[in-house]
Amino acid sequence: MFPVSHKLELEDGYIYFIVEGSLAISATGNSLIVGNAIEYMPIGLMERYCPLLNFEYTSMTPLVVIKLAEADFDRIFIHSGPERVIELTKILIYMTIFSLDLHVERKQLTSYQTIKPMLFRYLYRSQTHKNEREGLAAFIIRRTNLSRTHVFRVLADLKEGGYITVEKGKLVSINKTLPEEY
């Protein structure tokens, strides 16, 4: 088990799986979080096939990780039958969906269009990572570099309009369809 803020160092020849907790992914030397690893996402698989990638992995909550040798990974997921290949394919599809969501978020025209999908990401993450302690505003600011004042203003307006419910800084629910424009 690793504590919060632990930097997971990947060893060559191994693939890691998060069994419990949340792991932030960022480019080496850049504090802007690119994304979060979901449970059972194979960490190190991208680096295995594209060694030029250089990510840092930091635990956002206490973290439980399983480490597999690449040969064991191949034996379990590729050479042991179609059911395991299907499971790996599902994991890779989820990874792709999260990556596409991140790409779309970064290409938004306005700050509100950036914040809007972050609300859904945060809600999903809070439901799947029960030990997560990061507040909604911090979650958005750390991933977008939007100003703190603007993020708080947008969240306050959405809350006042009854669009979202926030308790103790955490998004509890999205109550109705969010407006297209702000």
mmCIF file with all atom_site columns, N, CA and C in Angstrom, residues 34-108:
data_model
loop_
_atom_site.group_PDB
_atom_site.id
_atom_site.type_symbol
_atom_site.label_atom_id
_atom_site.label_alt_id
_atom_site.label_comp_id
_atom_site.label_asym_id
_atom_site.label_entity_id
_atom_site.label_seq_id
_atom_site.pdbx_PDB_ins_code
_atom_site.Cartn_x
_atom_site.Cartn_y
_atom_site.Cartn_z
_atom_site.occupancy
_atom_site.B_iso_or_equiv
_atom_site.pdbx_formal_charge
_atom_site.auth_seq_id
_atom_site.auth_comp_id
_atom_site.auth_asym_id
_atom_site.auth_atom_id
_atom_site.pdbx_PDB_model_num
ATOM 1   N N  . VAL A 1 34  ? -2.753  15.157  -16.486 1.00 0.00 ? 34  VAL A N  1
ATOM 2   C CA . VAL A 1 34  ? -3.292  14.790  -17.792 1.00 0.00 ? 34  VAL A CA 1
ATOM 3   C C  . VAL A 1 34  ? -4.547  13.957  -17.617 1.00 0.00 ? 34  VAL A C  1
ATOM 4   N N  . GLY A 1 35  ? -4.559  13.103  -16.620 1.00 0.00 ? 35  GLY A N  1
ATOM 5   C CA . GLY A 1 35  ? -5.707  12.237  -16.387 1.00 0.00 ? 35  GLY A CA 1
ATOM 6   C C  . GLY A 1 35  ? -5.500  11.393  -15.155 1.00 0.00 ? 35  GLY A C  1
ATOM 7   N N  . ASN A 1 36  ? -6.464  10.525  -14.897 1.00 0.00 ? 36  ASN A N  1
ATOM 8   C CA . ASN A 1 36  ? -6.390  9.614   -13.765 1.00 0.00 ? 36  ASN A CA 1
ATOM 9   C C  . ASN A 1 36  ? -6.469  8.188   -14.259 1.00 0.00 ? 36  ASN A C  1
ATOM 10  N N  . ALA A 1 37  ? -5.718  7.330   -13.627 1.00 0.00 ? 37  ALA A N  1
ATOM 11  C CA . ALA A 1 37  ? -5.793  5.909   -13.938 1.00 0.00 ? 37  ALA A CA 1
ATOM 12  C C  . ALA A 1 37  ? -7.019  5.344   -13.240 1.00 0.00 ? 37  ALA A C  1
ATOM 13  N N  . ILE A 1 38  ? -7.816  4.601   -13.992 1.00 0.00 ? 38  ILE A N  1
ATOM 14  C CA . ILE A 1 38  ? -8.974  3.948   -13.405 1.00 0.00 ? 38  ILE A CA 1
ATOM 15  C C  . ILE A 1 38  ? -8.532  2.589   -12.875 1.00 0.00 ? 38  ILE A C  1
ATOM 16  N N  . GLU A 1 39  ? -9.344  2.010   -12.004 1.00 0.00 ? 39  GLU A N  1
ATOM 17  C CA . GLU A 1 39  ? -8.976  0.719   -11.428 1.00 0.00 ? 39  GLU A CA 1
ATOM 18  C C  . GLU A 1 39  ? -8.775  -0.311  -12.532 1.00 0.00 ? 39  GLU A C  1
ATOM 19  N N  . TYR A 1 40  ? -7.736  -1.083  -12.366 1.00 0.00 ? 40  TYR A N  1
ATOM 20  C CA . TYR A 1 40  ? -7.326  -2.165  -13.263 1.00 0.00 ? 40  TYR A CA 1
ATOM 21  C C  . TYR A 1 40  ? -6.800  -1.667  -14.607 1.00 0.00 ? 40  TYR A C  1
ATOM 22  N N  . MET A 1 41  ? -6.546  -0.370  -14.719 1.00 0.00 ? 41  MET A N  1
ATOM 23  C CA . MET A 1 41  ? -5.902  0.154   -15.921 1.00 0.00 ? 41  MET A CA 1
ATOM 24  C C  . MET A 1 41  ? -4.441  -0.277  -15.879 1.00 0.00 ? 41  MET A C  1
ATOM 25  N N  . PRO A 1 42  ? -3.931  -0.886  -16.956 1.00 0.00 ? 42  PRO A N  1
ATOM 26  C CA . PRO A 1 42  ? -2.539  -1.340  -16.949 1.00 0.00 ? 42  PRO A CA 1
ATOM 27  C C  . PRO A 1 42  ? -1.560  -0.170  -17.078 1.00 0.00 ? 42  PRO A C  1
ATOM 28  N N  . ILE A 1 43  ? -0.885  0.139   -15.988 1.00 0.00 ? 43  ILE A N  1
ATOM 29  C CA . ILE A 1 43  ? 0.108   1.212   -15.967 1.00 0.00 ? 43  ILE A CA 1
ATOM 30  C C  . ILE A 1 43  ? 1.435   0.627   -16.446 1.00 0.00 ? 43  ILE A C  1
ATOM 31  N N  . GLY A 1 44  ? 2.044   1.285   -17.401 1.00 0.00 ? 44  GLY A N  1
ATOM 32  C CA . GLY A 1 44  ? 3.293   0.798   -17.973 1.00 0.00 ? 44  GLY A CA 1
ATOM 33  C C  . GLY A 1 44  ? 3.093   0.160   -19.335 1.00 0.00 ? 44  GLY A C  1
ATOM 34  N N  . LEU A 1 45  ? 1.851   -0.123  -19.694 1.00 0.00 ? 45  LEU A N  1
ATOM 35  C CA . LEU A 1 45  ? 1.580   -0.734  -20.991 1.00 0.00 ? 45  LEU A CA 1
ATOM 36  C C  . LEU A 1 45  ? 1.863   0.251   -22.126 1.00 0.00 ? 45  LEU A C  1
ATOM 37  N N  . MET A 1 46  ? 1.465   1.510   -21.940 1.00 0.00 ? 46  MET A N  1
ATOM 38  C CA . MET A 1 46  ? 1.749   2.522   -22.971 1.00 0.00 ? 46  MET A CA 1
ATOM 39  C C  . MET A 1 46  ? 3.255   2.690   -23.142 1.00 0.00 ? 46  MET A C  1
ATOM 40  N N  . GLU A 1 47  ? 3.967   2.746   -22.025 1.00 0.00 ? 47  GLU A N  1
ATOM 41  C CA . GLU A 1 47  ? 5.421   2.913   -22.069 1.00 0.00 ? 47  GLU A CA 1
ATOM 42  C C  . GLU A 1 47  ? 6.107   1.701   -22.709 1.00 0.00 ? 47  GLU A C  1
ATOM 43  N N  . ARG A 1 48  ? 5.520   0.528   -22.530 1.00 0.00 ? 48  ARG A N  1
ATOM 44  C CA . ARG A 1 48  ? 6.093   -0.682  -23.118 1.00 0.00 ? 48  ARG A CA 1
ATOM 45  C C  . ARG A 1 48  ? 6.114   -0.586  -24.642 1.00 0.00 ? 48  ARG A C  1
ATOM 46  N N  . TYR A 1 49  ? 5.018   -0.114  -25.212 1.00 0.00 ? 49  TYR A N  1
ATOM 47  C CA . TYR A 1 49  ? 4.916   -0.063  -26.667 1.00 0.00 ? 49  TYR A CA 1
ATOM 48  C C  . TYR A 1 49  ? 5.329   1.280   -27.266 1.00 0.00 ? 49  TYR A C  1
ATOM 49  N N  . CYS A 1 50  ? 5.457   2.287   -26.422 1.00 0.00 ? 50  CYS A N  1
ATOM 50  C CA . CYS A 1 50  ? 5.917   3.595   -26.893 1.00 0.00 ? 50  CYS A CA 1
ATOM 51  C C  . CYS A 1 50  ? 6.892   4.152   -25.859 1.00 0.00 ? 50  CYS A C  1
ATOM 52  N N  . PRO A 1 51  ? 8.143   3.702   -25.894 1.00 0.00 ? 51  PRO A N  1
ATOM 53  C CA . PRO A 1 51  ? 9.125   4.080   -24.873 1.00 0.00 ? 51  PRO A CA 1
ATOM 54  C C  . PRO A 1 51  ? 9.407   5.583   -24.792 1.00 0.00 ? 51  PRO A C  1
ATOM 55  N N  . LEU A 1 52  ? 9.010   6.346   -25.811 1.00 0.00 ? 52  LEU A N  1
ATOM 56  C CA . LEU A 1 52  ? 9.230   7.790   -25.773 1.00 0.00 ? 52  LEU A CA 1
ATOM 57  C C  . LEU A 1 52  ? 8.309   8.490   -24.773 1.00 0.00 ? 52  LEU A C  1
ATOM 58  N N  . LEU A 1 53  ? 7.214   7.828   -24.400 1.00 0.00 ? 53  LEU A N  1
ATOM 59  C CA . LEU A 1 53  ? 6.315   8.418   -23.408 1.00 0.00 ? 53  LEU A CA 1
ATOM 60  C C  . LEU A 1 53  ? 7.033   8.529   -22.077 1.00 0.00 ? 53  LEU A C  1
ATOM 61  N N  . ASN A 1 54  ? 6.777   9.620   -21.387 1.00 0.00 ? 54  ASN A N  1
ATOM 62  C CA . ASN A 1 54  ? 7.437   9.833   -20.106 1.00 0.00 ? 54  ASN A CA 1
ATOM 63  C C  . ASN A 1 54  ? 6.435   10.453  -19.136 1.00 0.00 ? 54  ASN A C  1
ATOM 64  N N  . PHE A 1 55  ? 5.708   9.605   -18.425 1.00 0.00 ? 55  PHE A N  1
ATOM 65  C CA . PHE A 1 55  ? 4.693   10.060  -17.487 1.00 0.00 ? 55  PHE A CA 1
ATOM 66  C C  . PHE A 1 55  ? 5.173   9.931   -16.052 1.00 0.00 ? 55  PHE A C  1
ATOM 67  N N  . GLU A 1 56  ? 4.592   10.747  -15.184 1.00 0.00 ? 56  GLU A N  1
ATOM 68  C CA . GLU A 1 56  ? 4.740   10.585  -13.738 1.00 0.00 ? 56  GLU A CA 1
ATOM 69  C C  . GLU A 1 56  ? 3.392   10.129  -13.206 1.00 0.00 ? 56  GLU A C  1
ATOM 70  N N  . TYR A 1 57  ? 3.425   9.223   -12.253 1.00 0.00 ? 57  TYR A N  1
ATOM 71  C CA . TYR A 1 57  ? 2.215   8.682   -11.646 1.00 0.00 ? 57  TYR A CA 1
ATOM 72  C C  . TYR A 1 57  ? 2.259   8.995   -10.154 1.00 0.00 ? 57  TYR A C  1
ATOM 73  N N  . THR A 1 58  ? 1.241   9.705   -9.663  1.00 0.00 ? 58  THR A N  1
ATOM 74  C CA . THR A 1 58  ? 1.206   10.132  -8.268  1.00 0.00 ? 58  THR A CA 1
ATOM 75  C C  . THR A 1 58  ? -0.109  9.694   -7.642  1.00 0.00 ? 58  THR A C  1
ATOM 76  N N  . SER A 1 59  ? -0.040  9.068   -6.477  1.00 0.00 ? 59  SER A N  1
ATOM 77  C CA . SER A 1 59  ? -1.261  8.605   -5.814  1.00 0.00 ? 59  SER A CA 1
ATOM 78  C C  . SER A 1 59  ? -2.046  9.793   -5.262  1.00 0.00 ? 59  SER A C  1
ATOM 79  N N  . MET A 1 60  ? -3.347  9.796   -5.540  1.00 0.00 ? 60  MET A N  1
ATOM 80  C CA . MET A 1 60  ? -4.247  10.837  -5.043  1.00 0.00 ? 60  MET A CA 1
ATOM 81  C C  . MET A 1 60  ? -4.950  10.377  -3.767  1.00 0.00 ? 60  MET A C  1
ATOM 82  N N  . THR A 1 61  ? -4.996  9.081   -3.571  1.00 0.00 ? 61  THR A N  1
ATOM 83  C CA . THR A 1 61  ? -5.569  8.453   -2.377  1.00 0.00 ? 61  THR A CA 1
ATOM 84  C C  . THR A 1 61  ? -4.608  7.336   -1.984  1.00 0.00 ? 61  THR A C  1
ATOM 85  N N  . PRO A 1 62  ? -4.797  6.714   -0.812  1.00 0.00 ? 62  PRO A N  1
ATOM 86  C CA . PRO A 1 62  ? -3.993  5.515   -0.531  1.00 0.00 ? 62  PRO A CA 1
ATOM 87  C C  . PRO A 1 62  ? -4.176  4.528   -1.688  1.00 0.00 ? 62  PRO A C  1
ATOM 88  N N  . LEU A 1 63  ? -3.109  3.862   -2.052  1.00 0.00 ? 63  LEU A N  1
ATOM 89  C CA . LEU A 1 63  ? -3.080  3.100   -3.295  1.00 0.00 ? 63  LEU A CA 1
ATOM 90  C C  . LEU A 1 63  ? -2.611  1.670   -3.051  1.00 0.00 ? 63  LEU A C  1
ATOM 91  N N  . VAL A 1 64  ? -3.342  0.716   -3.616  1.00 0.00 ? 64  VAL A N  1
ATOM 92  C CA . VAL A 1 64  ? -2.923  -0.685  -3.609  1.00 0.00 ? 64  VAL A CA 1
ATOM 93  C C  . VAL A 1 64  ? -2.656  -1.064  -5.063  1.00 0.00 ? 64  VAL A C  1
ATOM 94  N N  . VAL A 1 65  ? -1.452  -1.580  -5.321  1.00 0.00 ? 65  VAL A N  1
ATOM 95  C CA . VAL A 1 65  ? -1.001  -1.861  -6.683  1.00 0.00 ? 65  VAL A CA 1
ATOM 96  C C  . VAL A 1 65  ? -0.514  -3.303  -6.780  1.00 0.00 ? 65  VAL A C  1
ATOM 97  N N  . ILE A 1 66  ? -0.811  -3.934  -7.901  1.00 0.00 ? 66  ILE A N  1
ATOM 98  C CA . ILE A 1 66  ? -0.263  -5.255  -8.229  1.00 0.00 ? 66  ILE A CA 1
ATOM 99  C C  . ILE A 1 66  ? 0.761   -5.045  -9.340  1.00 0.00 ? 66  ILE A C  1
ATOM 100 N N  . LYS A 1 67  ? 1.906   -5.714  -9.226  1.00 0.00 ? 67  LYS A N  1
ATOM 101 C CA . LYS A 1 67  ? 2.979   -5.597  -10.217 1.00 0.00 ? 67  LYS A CA 1
ATOM 102 C C  . LYS A 1 67  ? 3.155   -6.950  -10.898 1.00 0.00 ? 67  LYS A C  1
ATOM 103 N N  . LEU A 1 68  ? 3.068   -6.962  -12.237 1.00 0.00 ? 68  LEU A N  1
ATOM 104 C CA . LEU A 1 68  ? 3.234   -8.191  -13.009 1.00 0.00 ? 68  LEU A CA 1
ATOM 105 C C  . LEU A 1 68  ? 4.397   -8.048  -13.981 1.00 0.00 ? 68  LEU A C  1
ATOM 106 N N  . ALA A 1 69  ? 5.176   -9.100  -14.109 1.00 0.00 ? 69  ALA A N  1
ATOM 107 C CA . ALA A 1 69  ? 6.204   -9.114  -15.148 1.00 0.00 ? 69  ALA A CA 1
ATOM 108 C C  . ALA A 1 69  ? 5.496   -9.116  -16.503 1.00 0.00 ? 69  ALA A C  1
ATOM 109 N N  . GLU A 1 70  ? 6.109   -8.475  -17.500 1.00 0.00 ? 70  GLU A N  1
ATOM 110 C CA . GLU A 1 70  ? 5.488   -8.411  -18.823 1.00 0.00 ? 70  GLU A CA 1
ATOM 111 C C  . GLU A 1 70  ? 5.178   -9.803  -19.367 1.00 0.00 ? 70  GLU A C  1
ATOM 112 N N  . ALA A 1 71  ? 6.038   -10.773 -19.110 1.00 0.00 ? 71  ALA A N  1
ATOM 113 C CA . ALA A 1 71  ? 5.800   -12.145 -19.579 1.00 0.00 ? 71  ALA A CA 1
ATOM 114 C C  . ALA A 1 71  ? 4.542   -12.719 -18.933 1.00 0.00 ? 71  ALA A C  1
ATOM 115 N N  . ASP A 1 72  ? 4.339   -12.451 -17.628 1.00 0.00 ? 72  ASP A N  1
ATOM 116 C CA . ASP A 1 72  ? 3.126   -12.913 -16.949 1.00 0.00 ? 72  ASP A CA 1
ATOM 117 C C  . ASP A 1 72  ? 1.897   -12.195 -17.496 1.00 0.00 ? 72  ASP A C  1
ATOM 118 N N  . PHE A 1 73  ? 2.029   -10.892 -17.749 1.00 0.00 ? 73  PHE A N  1
ATOM 119 C CA . PHE A 1 73  ? 0.933   -10.117 -18.337 1.00 0.00 ? 73  PHE A CA 1
ATOM 120 C C  . PHE A 1 73  ? 0.514   -10.745 -19.667 1.00 0.00 ? 73  PHE A C  1
ATOM 121 N N  . ASP A 1 74  ? 1.487   -11.030 -20.524 1.00 0.00 ? 74  ASP A N  1
ATOM 122 C CA . ASP A 1 74  ? 1.195   -11.628 -21.829 1.00 0.00 ? 74  ASP A CA 1
ATOM 123 C C  . ASP A 1 74  ? 0.535   -12.992 -21.672 1.00 0.00 ? 74  ASP A C  1
ATOM 124 N N  . ARG A 1 75  ? 1.052   -13.795 -20.738 1.00 0.00 ? 75  ARG A N  1
ATOM 125 C CA . ARG A 1 75  ? 0.488   -15.129 -20.516 1.00 0.00 ? 75  ARG A CA 1
ATOM 126 C C  . ARG A 1 75  ? -0.966  -15.029 -20.057 1.00 0.00 ? 75  ARG A C  1
ATOM 127 N N  . ILE A 1 76  ? -1.258  -14.105 -19.137 1.00 0.00 ? 76  ILE A N  1
ATOM 128 C CA . ILE A 1 76  ? -2.604  -13.965 -18.575 1.00 0.00 ? 76  ILE A CA 1
ATOM 129 C C  . ILE A 1 76  ? -3.580  -13.348 -19.578 1.00 0.00 ? 76  ILE A C  1
ATOM 130 N N  . PHE A 1 77  ? -3.176  -12.273 -20.244 1.00 0.00 ? 77  PHE A N  1
ATOM 131 C CA . PHE A 1 77  ? -4.128  -11.511 -21.051 1.00 0.00 ? 77  PHE A CA 1
ATOM 132 C C  . PHE A 1 77  ? -4.102  -11.814 -22.547 1.00 0.00 ? 77  PHE A C  1
ATOM 133 N N  . ILE A 1 78  ? -3.028  -12.376 -23.040 1.00 0.00 ? 78  ILE A N  1
ATOM 134 C CA . ILE A 1 78  ? -2.949  -12.577 -24.486 1.00 0.00 ? 78  ILE A CA 1
ATOM 135 C C  . ILE A 1 78  ? -2.973  -14.058 -24.851 1.00 0.00 ? 78  ILE A C  1
ATOM 136 N N  . HIS A 1 79  ? -2.264  -14.883 -24.079 1.00 0.00 ? 79  HIS A N  1
ATOM 137 C CA . HIS A 1 79  ? -2.106  -16.284 -24.459 1.00 0.00 ? 79  HIS A CA 1
ATOM 138 C C  . HIS A 1 79  ? -3.037  -17.250 -23.732 1.00 0.00 ? 79  HIS A C  1
ATOM 139 N N  . SER A 1 80  ? -3.912  -16.781 -22.870 1.00 0.00 ? 80  SER A N  1
ATOM 140 C CA . SER A 1 80  ? -4.714  -17.730 -22.079 1.00 0.00 ? 80  SER A CA 1
ATOM 141 C C  . SER A 1 80  ? -6.163  -17.843 -22.529 1.00 0.00 ? 80  SER A C  1
ATOM 142 N N  . GLY A 1 81  ? -6.505  -17.315 -23.660 1.00 0.00 ? 81  GLY A N  1
ATOM 143 C CA . GLY A 1 81  ? -7.855  -17.526 -24.167 1.00 0.00 ? 81  GLY A CA 1
ATOM 144 C C  . GLY A 1 81  ? -8.588  -16.237 -24.485 1.00 0.00 ? 81  GLY A C  1
ATOM 145 N N  . PRO A 1 82  ? -9.656  -16.376 -25.252 1.00 0.00 ? 82  PRO A N  1
ATOM 146 C CA . PRO A 1 82  ? -10.389 -15.198 -25.723 1.00 0.00 ? 82  PRO A CA 1
ATOM 147 C C  . PRO A 1 82  ? -11.054 -14.385 -24.608 1.00 0.00 ? 82  PRO A C  1
ATOM 148 N N  . GLU A 1 83  ? -11.438 -15.022 -23.497 1.00 0.00 ? 83  GLU A N  1
ATOM 149 C CA . GLU A 1 83  ? -12.097 -14.267 -22.417 1.00 0.00 ? 83  GLU A CA 1
ATOM 150 C C  . GLU A 1 83  ? -11.168 -13.197 -21.860 1.00 0.00 ? 83  GLU A C  1
ATOM 151 N N  . ARG A 1 84  ? -9.911  -13.540 -21.676 1.00 0.00 ? 84  ARG A N  1
ATOM 152 C CA . ARG A 1 84  ? -8.940  -12.581 -21.129 1.00 0.00 ? 84  ARG A CA 1
ATOM 153 C C  . ARG A 1 84  ? -8.613  -11.487 -22.139 1.00 0.00 ? 84  ARG A C  1
ATOM 154 N N  . VAL A 1 85  ? -8.558  -11.855 -23.403 1.00 0.00 ? 85  VAL A N  1
ATOM 155 C CA . VAL A 1 85  ? -8.319  -10.847 -24.440 1.00 0.00 ? 85  VAL A CA 1
ATOM 156 C C  . VAL A 1 85  ? -9.491  -9.870  -24.469 1.00 0.00 ? 85  VAL A C  1
ATOM 157 N N  . ILE A 1 86  ? -10.704 -10.376 -24.292 1.00 0.00 ? 86  ILE A N  1
ATOM 158 C CA . ILE A 1 86  ? -11.895 -9.515  -24.245 1.00 0.00 ? 86  ILE A CA 1
ATOM 159 C C  . ILE A 1 86  ? -11.806 -8.567  -23.053 1.00 0.00 ? 86  ILE A C  1
ATOM 160 N N  . GLU A 1 87  ? -11.403 -9.069  -21.887 1.00 0.00 ? 87  GLU A N  1
ATOM 161 C CA . GLU A 1 87  ? -11.266 -8.207  -20.703 1.00 0.00 ? 87  GLU A CA 1
ATOM 162 C C  . GLU A 1 87  ? -10.225 -7.117  -20.934 1.00 0.00 ? 87  GLU A C  1
ATOM 163 N N  . LEU A 1 88  ? -9.085  -7.495  -21.506 1.00 0.00 ? 88  LEU A N  1
ATOM 164 C CA . LEU A 1 88  ? -8.049  -6.506  -21.805 1.00 0.00 ? 88  LEU A CA 1
ATOM 165 C C  . LEU A 1 88  ? -8.569  -5.479  -22.811 1.00 0.00 ? 88  LEU A C  1
ATOM 166 N N  . THR A 1 89  ? -9.302  -5.939  -23.802 1.00 0.00 ? 89  THR A N  1
ATOM 167 C CA . THR A 1 89  ? -9.875  -5.029  -24.798 1.00 0.00 ? 89  THR A CA 1
ATOM 168 C C  . THR A 1 89  ? -10.818 -4.034  -24.141 1.00 0.00 ? 89  THR A C  1
ATOM 169 N N  . LYS A 1 90  ? -11.642 -4.493  -23.209 1.00 0.00 ? 90  LYS A N  1
ATOM 170 C CA . LYS A 1 90  ? -12.548 -3.580  -22.492 1.00 0.00 ? 90  LYS A CA 1
ATOM 171 C C  . LYS A 1 90  ? -11.758 -2.518  -21.727 1.00 0.00 ? 90  LYS A C  1
ATOM 172 N N  . ILE A 1 91  ? -10.707 -2.947  -21.057 1.00 0.00 ? 91  ILE A N  1
ATOM 173 C CA . ILE A 1 91  ? -9.870  -1.999  -20.307 1.00 0.00 ? 91  ILE A CA 1
ATOM 174 C C  . ILE A 1 91  ? -9.270  -0.970  -21.263 1.00 0.00 ? 91  ILE A C  1
ATOM 175 N N  . LEU A 1 92  ? -8.758  -1.429  -22.386 1.00 0.00 ? 92  LEU A N  1
ATOM 176 C CA . LEU A 1 92  ? -8.144  -0.520  -23.356 1.00 0.00 ? 92  LEU A CA 1
ATOM 177 C C  . LEU A 1 92  ? -9.175  0.428   -23.965 1.00 0.00 ? 92  LEU A C  1
ATOM 178 N N  . ILE A 1 93  ? -10.396 -0.054  -24.161 1.00 0.00 ? 93  ILE A N  1
ATOM 179 C CA . ILE A 1 93  ? -11.463 0.818   -24.671 1.00 0.00 ? 93  ILE A CA 1
ATOM 180 C C  . ILE A 1 93  ? -11.772 1.906   -23.658 1.00 0.00 ? 93  ILE A C  1
ATOM 181 N N  . TYR A 1 94  ? -11.882 1.544   -22.375 1.00 0.00 ? 94  TYR A N  1
ATOM 182 C CA . TYR A 1 94  ? -12.117 2.561   -21.343 1.00 0.00 ? 94  TYR A CA 1
ATOM 183 C C  . TYR A 1 94  ? -10.974 3.571   -21.309 1.00 0.00 ? 94  TYR A C  1
ATOM 184 N N  . MET A 1 95  ? -9.749  3.088   -21.439 1.00 0.00 ? 95  MET A N  1
ATOM 185 C CA . MET A 1 95  ? -8.599  3.999   -21.468 1.00 0.00 ? 95  MET A CA 1
ATOM 186 C C  . MET A 1 95  ? -8.726  4.975   -22.637 1.00 0.00 ? 95  MET A C  1
ATOM 187 N N  . THR A 1 96  ? -9.136  4.467   -23.785 1.00 0.00 ? 96  THR A N  1
ATOM 188 C CA . THR A 1 96  ? -9.299  5.310   -24.969 1.00 0.00 ? 96  THR A CA 1
ATOM 189 C C  . THR A 1 96  ? -10.406 6.331   -24.765 1.00 0.00 ? 96  THR A C  1
ATOM 190 N N  . ILE A 1 97  ? -11.527 5.903   -24.190 1.00 0.00 ? 97  ILE A N  1
ATOM 191 C CA . ILE A 1 97  ? -12.637 6.823   -23.932 1.00 0.00 ? 97  ILE A CA 1
ATOM 192 C C  . ILE A 1 97  ? -12.186 7.947   -23.017 1.00 0.00 ? 97  ILE A C  1
ATOM 193 N N  . PHE A 1 98  ? -11.493 7.615   -21.932 1.00 0.00 ? 98  PHE A N  1
ATOM 194 C CA . PHE A 1 98  ? -11.007 8.647   -21.014 1.00 0.00 ? 98  PHE A CA 1
ATOM 195 C C  . PHE A 1 98  ? -10.026 9.578   -21.722 1.00 0.00 ? 98  PHE A C  1
ATOM 196 N N  . SER A 1 99  ? -9.164  9.025   -22.567 1.00 0.00 ? 99  SER A N  1
ATOM 197 C CA . SER A 1 99  ? -8.209  9.861   -23.303 1.00 0.00 ? 99  SER A CA 1
ATOM 198 C C  . SER A 1 99  ? -8.923  10.803  -24.259 1.00 0.00 ? 99  SER A C  1
ATOM 199 N N  . LEU A 1 100 ? -9.934  10.306  -24.953 1.00 0.00 ? 100 LEU A N  1
ATOM 200 C CA . LEU A 1 100 ? -10.696 11.160  -25.867 1.00 0.00 ? 100 LEU A CA 1
ATOM 201 C C  . LEU A 1 100 ? -11.434 12.255  -25.110 1.00 0.00 ? 100 LEU A C  1
ATOM 202 N N  . ASP A 1 101 ? -12.017 11.902  -23.964 1.00 0.00 ? 101 ASP A N  1
ATOM 203 C CA . ASP A 1 101 ? -12.685 12.913  -23.138 1.00 0.00 ? 101 ASP A CA 1
ATOM 204 C C  . ASP A 1 101 ? -11.707 14.006  -22.738 1.00 0.00 ? 101 ASP A C  1
ATOM 205 N N  . LEU A 1 102 ? -10.514 13.608  -22.337 1.00 0.00 ? 102 LEU A N  1
ATOM 206 C CA . LEU A 1 102 ? -9.498  14.590  -21.955 1.00 0.00 ? 102 LEU A CA 1
ATOM 207 C C  . LEU A 1 102 ? -9.126  15.481  -23.132 1.00 0.00 ? 102 LEU A C  1
ATOM 208 N N  . HIS A 1 103 ? -8.966  14.879  -24.293 1.00 0.00 ? 103 HIS A N  1
ATOM 209 C CA . HIS A 1 103 ? -8.612  15.650  -25.483 1.00 0.00 ? 103 HIS A CA 1
ATOM 210 C C  . HIS A 1 103 ? -9.704  16.672  -25.804 1.00 0.00 ? 103 HIS A C  1
ATOM 211 N N  . VAL A 1 104 ? -10.952 16.241  -25.744 1.00 0.00 ? 104 VAL A N  1
ATOM 212 C CA . VAL A 1 104 ? -12.073 17.144  -26.022 1.00 0.00 ? 104 VAL A CA 1
ATOM 213 C C  . VAL A 1 104 ? -12.110 18.263  -24.990 1.00 0.00 ? 104 VAL A C  1
ATOM 214 N N  . GLU A 1 105 ? -11.892 17.924  -23.719 1.00 0.00 ? 105 GLU A N  1
ATOM 215 C CA . GLU A 1 105 ? -11.891 18.950  -22.670 1.00 0.00 ? 105 GLU A CA 1
ATOM 216 C C  . GLU A 1 105 ? -10.847 20.022  -22.949 1.00 0.00 ? 105 GLU A C  1
ATOM 217 N N  . ARG A 1 106 ? -9.672  19.611  -23.391 1.00 0.00 ? 106 ARG A N  1
ATOM 218 C CA . ARG A 1 106 ? -8.577  20.554  -23.607 1.00 0.00 ? 106 ARG A CA 1
ATOM 219 C C  . ARG A 1 106 ? -8.800  21.428  -24.842 1.00 0.00 ? 106 ARG A C  1
ATOM 220 N N  . LYS A 1 107 ? -9.700  21.019  -25.743 1.00 0.00 ? 107 LYS A N  1
ATOM 221 C CA . LYS A 1 107 ? -9.932  21.749  -26.986 1.00 0.00 ? 107 LYS A CA 1
ATOM 222 C C  . LYS A 1 107 ? -11.187 22.626  -26.932 1.00 0.00 ? 107 LYS A C  1
ATOM 223 N N  . GLN A 1 108 ? -11.752 22.822  -25.764 1.00 0.00 ? 108 GLN A N  1
ATOM 224 C CA . GLN A 1 108 ? -12.977 23.615  -25.643 1.00 0.00 ? 108 GLN A CA 1
ATOM 225 C C  . GLN A 1 108 ? -12.706 25.077  -25.972 1.00 0.00 ? 108 GLN A C  1
#
